[in-house]
Amino acid sequence: MPKLTLNFKGQPIQVYHFDSGIITIGSDADNTIRIDNLGIAPKHAIIDLEHSDGPHLFQEDERFPLQVNNRKISSHLLKHGDTIQLGKYTIDYASDEQVLDSPVLEPESEPEPELELLFKDSLANDANLQLLNGKNIGRLIPLKQALTRLGKPGKGVAVIARRKEGYFLSSLEGGGKIKINGAILGEQTLPLSHGDKLEIDKHKMLFTMPFSISSSEQPGP
C-alpha cells in the first residue's frame, strides 16, 4: 500500500498507510491528514488513489499554493519519490512496491484525531525509532500510537506498546528473529530504554526517548 510521510521543516512527524480511496489534506479537523497551521487551507489538497490513470494529487484552494518537487501544480500524477510541498510542511510519497522494504507496518490503532505537528513537540512527548540501515537510513518514526507493529510475516513481527509506565517490546511472530541489544527477544516482553538497539530480520533500529537530565546529571546549586 502507498505510504505518505508528513514532515515539518524536513523532519518526519507522522507516517500514513492507505489502501485506497480519497485522502484529504488541510487544516480542518475532518481531513484525513490534518495540518493545523495558518498557512494551510481548510481543504488544501486531495489525493485520489483510485483515479483511472493512477494516484492523482489535486489542488483544492487556489489561494494556497501547492507544489510537487519544487514546481507549482494544480494536478499531478504521483510517482514514487515525489515530495508534496505545503508551506513549511512536506509529504513524501512512496509507492506500493517500495513500501514493502520498510520495516514498519500499520499501527494497531487509528491515528490520533489531532496531530502534534511540530517536530519538537513530538520529541518532547513521544519516543522514536531511528532507522539505522536500508533505503530510509536516518529516518525517525514517532511512536505516537498505543501499539506500533514492526516487521513482516515470516521474517519476524514485533509490537511496541506505549503505556503509562513506558514503552514495551514483545513479539507477535518469530521471536527468535527479533533481537534487542544483540540478544534474542523470544517470548519475553521487555521495557525499552533510551539507546536500545532493535533488530528485526535485516532491519536495525535505535530506540530514543525524549531528552531529559537525570538527577545524577543535574548541575549542583
CSV table of N, CA and C in Angstrom, one decimal, residues 122-128 194 208-214:
chain,number,residue,atom,x,y,z
A,122,SER,N,6.8,16.5,19.1
A,122,SER,CA,6.9,15.0,19.1
A,122,SER,C,8.1,14.5,19.9
A,123,LEU,N,9.2,15.2,19.8
A,123,LEU,CA,10.3,14.7,20.6
A,123,LEU,C,10.1,14.9,22.1
A,124,ALA,N,9.3,16.0,22.5
A,124,ALA,CA,9.1,16.3,23.9
A,124,ALA,C,8.1,15.3,24.5
A,125,ASN,N,7.3,14.6,23.7
A,125,ASN,CA,6.2,13.8,24.3
A,125,ASN,C,6.3,12.3,23.9
A,126,ASP,N,7.0,12.0,22.8
A,126,ASP,CA,7.0,10.7,22.3
A,126,ASP,C,8.4,10.1,22.1
A,127,ALA,N,8.5,8.8,22.3
A,127,ALA,CA,9.7,8.1,21.9
A,127,ALA,C,9.7,8.0,20.4
A,128,ASN,N,10.9,7.6,19.8
A,128,ASN,CA,11.1,7.5,18.4
A,128,ASN,C,11.9,6.3,18.1
A,194,HIS,N,16.2,4.3,26.6
A,194,HIS,CA,16.9,5.1,25.6
A,194,HIS,C,18.2,4.5,25.2
A,208,THR,N,14.9,5.8,20.9
A,208,THR,CA,15.3,7.0,21.6
A,208,THR,C,14.1,7.6,22.4
A,209,MET,N,14.4,8.0,23.6
A,209,MET,CA,13.4,8.6,24.5
A,209,MET,C,13.5,10.2,24.4
A,210,PRO,N,12.5,10.9,24.8
A,210,PRO,CA,12.6,12.4,24.9
A,210,PRO,C,13.8,12.7,25.8
A,211,PHE,N,14.5,13.8,25.4
A,211,PHE,CA,15.7,14.2,26.1
A,211,PHE,C,15.4,14.6,27.5
A,212,SER,N,16.1,14.1,28.5
A,212,SER,CA,15.9,14.6,29.9
A,212,SER,C,17.2,14.5,30.6
A,213,ILE,N,17.3,15.2,31.7
A,213,ILE,CA,18.5,15.2,32.5
A,213,ILE,C,18.2,14.4,33.8
A,214,SER,N,18.9,13.3,34.1
A,214,SER,CA,18.7,12.6,35.3
A,214,SER,C,19.1,13.3,36.5
